[in-house]
Short mmCIF file of C-alpha atoms in Angstrom, two decimals:
data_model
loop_
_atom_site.label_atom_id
_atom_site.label_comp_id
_atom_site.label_asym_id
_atom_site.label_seq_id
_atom_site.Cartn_x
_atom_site.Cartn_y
_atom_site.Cartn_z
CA UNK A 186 0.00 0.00 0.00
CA UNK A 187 1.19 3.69 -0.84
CA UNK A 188 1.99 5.44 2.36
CA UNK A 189 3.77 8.32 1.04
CA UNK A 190 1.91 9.61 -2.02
CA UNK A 191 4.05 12.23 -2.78
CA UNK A 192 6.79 10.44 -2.88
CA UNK A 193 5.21 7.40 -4.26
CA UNK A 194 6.53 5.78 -1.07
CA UNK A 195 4.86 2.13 -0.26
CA UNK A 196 5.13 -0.07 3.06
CA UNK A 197 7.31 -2.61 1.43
CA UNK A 198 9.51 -0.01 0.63
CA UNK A 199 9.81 1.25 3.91
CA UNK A 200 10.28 -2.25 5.40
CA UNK A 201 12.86 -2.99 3.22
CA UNK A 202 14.78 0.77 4.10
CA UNK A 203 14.75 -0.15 7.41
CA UNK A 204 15.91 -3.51 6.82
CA UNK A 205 19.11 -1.76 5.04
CA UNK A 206 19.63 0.35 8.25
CA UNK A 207 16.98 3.15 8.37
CA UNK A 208 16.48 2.94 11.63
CA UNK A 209 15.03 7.17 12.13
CA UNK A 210 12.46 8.82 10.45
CA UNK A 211 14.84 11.28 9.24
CA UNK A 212 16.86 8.48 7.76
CA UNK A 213 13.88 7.14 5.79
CA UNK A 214 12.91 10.91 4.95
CA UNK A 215 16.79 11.37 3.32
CA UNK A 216 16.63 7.74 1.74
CA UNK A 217 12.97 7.40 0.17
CA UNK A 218 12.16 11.08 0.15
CA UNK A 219 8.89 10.83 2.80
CA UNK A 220 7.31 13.52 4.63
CA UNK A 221 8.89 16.53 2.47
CA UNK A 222 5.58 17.56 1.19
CA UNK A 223 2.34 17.84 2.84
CA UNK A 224 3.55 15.59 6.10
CA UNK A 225 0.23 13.22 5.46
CA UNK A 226 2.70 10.31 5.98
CA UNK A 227 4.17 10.60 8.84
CA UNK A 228 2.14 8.78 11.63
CA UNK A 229 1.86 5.92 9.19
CA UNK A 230 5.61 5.57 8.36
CA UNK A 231 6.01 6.09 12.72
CA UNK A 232 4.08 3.01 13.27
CA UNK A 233 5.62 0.83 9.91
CA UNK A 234 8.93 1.78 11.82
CA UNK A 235 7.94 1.00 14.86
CA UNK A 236 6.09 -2.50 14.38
CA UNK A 237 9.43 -3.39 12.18
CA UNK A 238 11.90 -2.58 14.73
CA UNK A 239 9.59 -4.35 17.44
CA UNK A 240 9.52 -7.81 15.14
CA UNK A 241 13.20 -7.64 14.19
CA UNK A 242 14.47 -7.20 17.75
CA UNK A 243 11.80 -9.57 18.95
CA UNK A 244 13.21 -11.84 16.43
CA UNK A 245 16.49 -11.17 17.09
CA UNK A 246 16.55 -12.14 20.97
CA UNK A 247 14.65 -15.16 19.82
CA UNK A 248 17.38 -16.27 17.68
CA UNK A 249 20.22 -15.43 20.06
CA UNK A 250 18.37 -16.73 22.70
CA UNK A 251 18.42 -20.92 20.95
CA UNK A 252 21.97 -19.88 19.27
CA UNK A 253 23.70 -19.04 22.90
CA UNK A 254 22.02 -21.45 25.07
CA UNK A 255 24.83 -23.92 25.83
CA UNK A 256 23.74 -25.93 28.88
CA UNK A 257 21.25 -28.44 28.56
CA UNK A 258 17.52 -28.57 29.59
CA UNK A 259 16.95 -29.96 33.12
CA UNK A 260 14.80 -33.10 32.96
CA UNK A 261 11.16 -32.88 33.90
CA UNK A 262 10.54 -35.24 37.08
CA UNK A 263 8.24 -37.99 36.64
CA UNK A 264 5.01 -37.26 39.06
#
């Protein structure tokens, strides 16, 4: 979906900015060119940025959490 329509901005393309490092709304403004006009865009492109930097982080911890885990699982007593 077009979030920026000035710019001709869509959500995958912001997903995919912030994926290469766009982690500010200023960076996003100087790499895809949103918010310079009217400003329509903003509180959408917040939340995109937000919910994406929420999953990867979330995802993140997740994966070191399995990759760093080196000592085993206690056993589960028998009742």
């Amino acid at each position: 979906m077009y979030v920026c329509v000035c710019a001709g901005v869509t959500d995958v393309q912001i997903r995919e900015a912030i994926a290469a490092g766009d982690h500010s709304l200023k960076a996003l403004r100087d790499s895809l060119g949103i918010a310079h006009n009217c400003g329509m865009c903003v509180k959408d492109t917040r939340q995109i940025m937000d919910e994406t930097l929420r999953i990867n982080a979330a995802a993140y911890l997740a994966t070191e959490l399995v990759v760093t885990r080196t000592e085993p699982l206690p056993q589960q007593q028998a009742a």
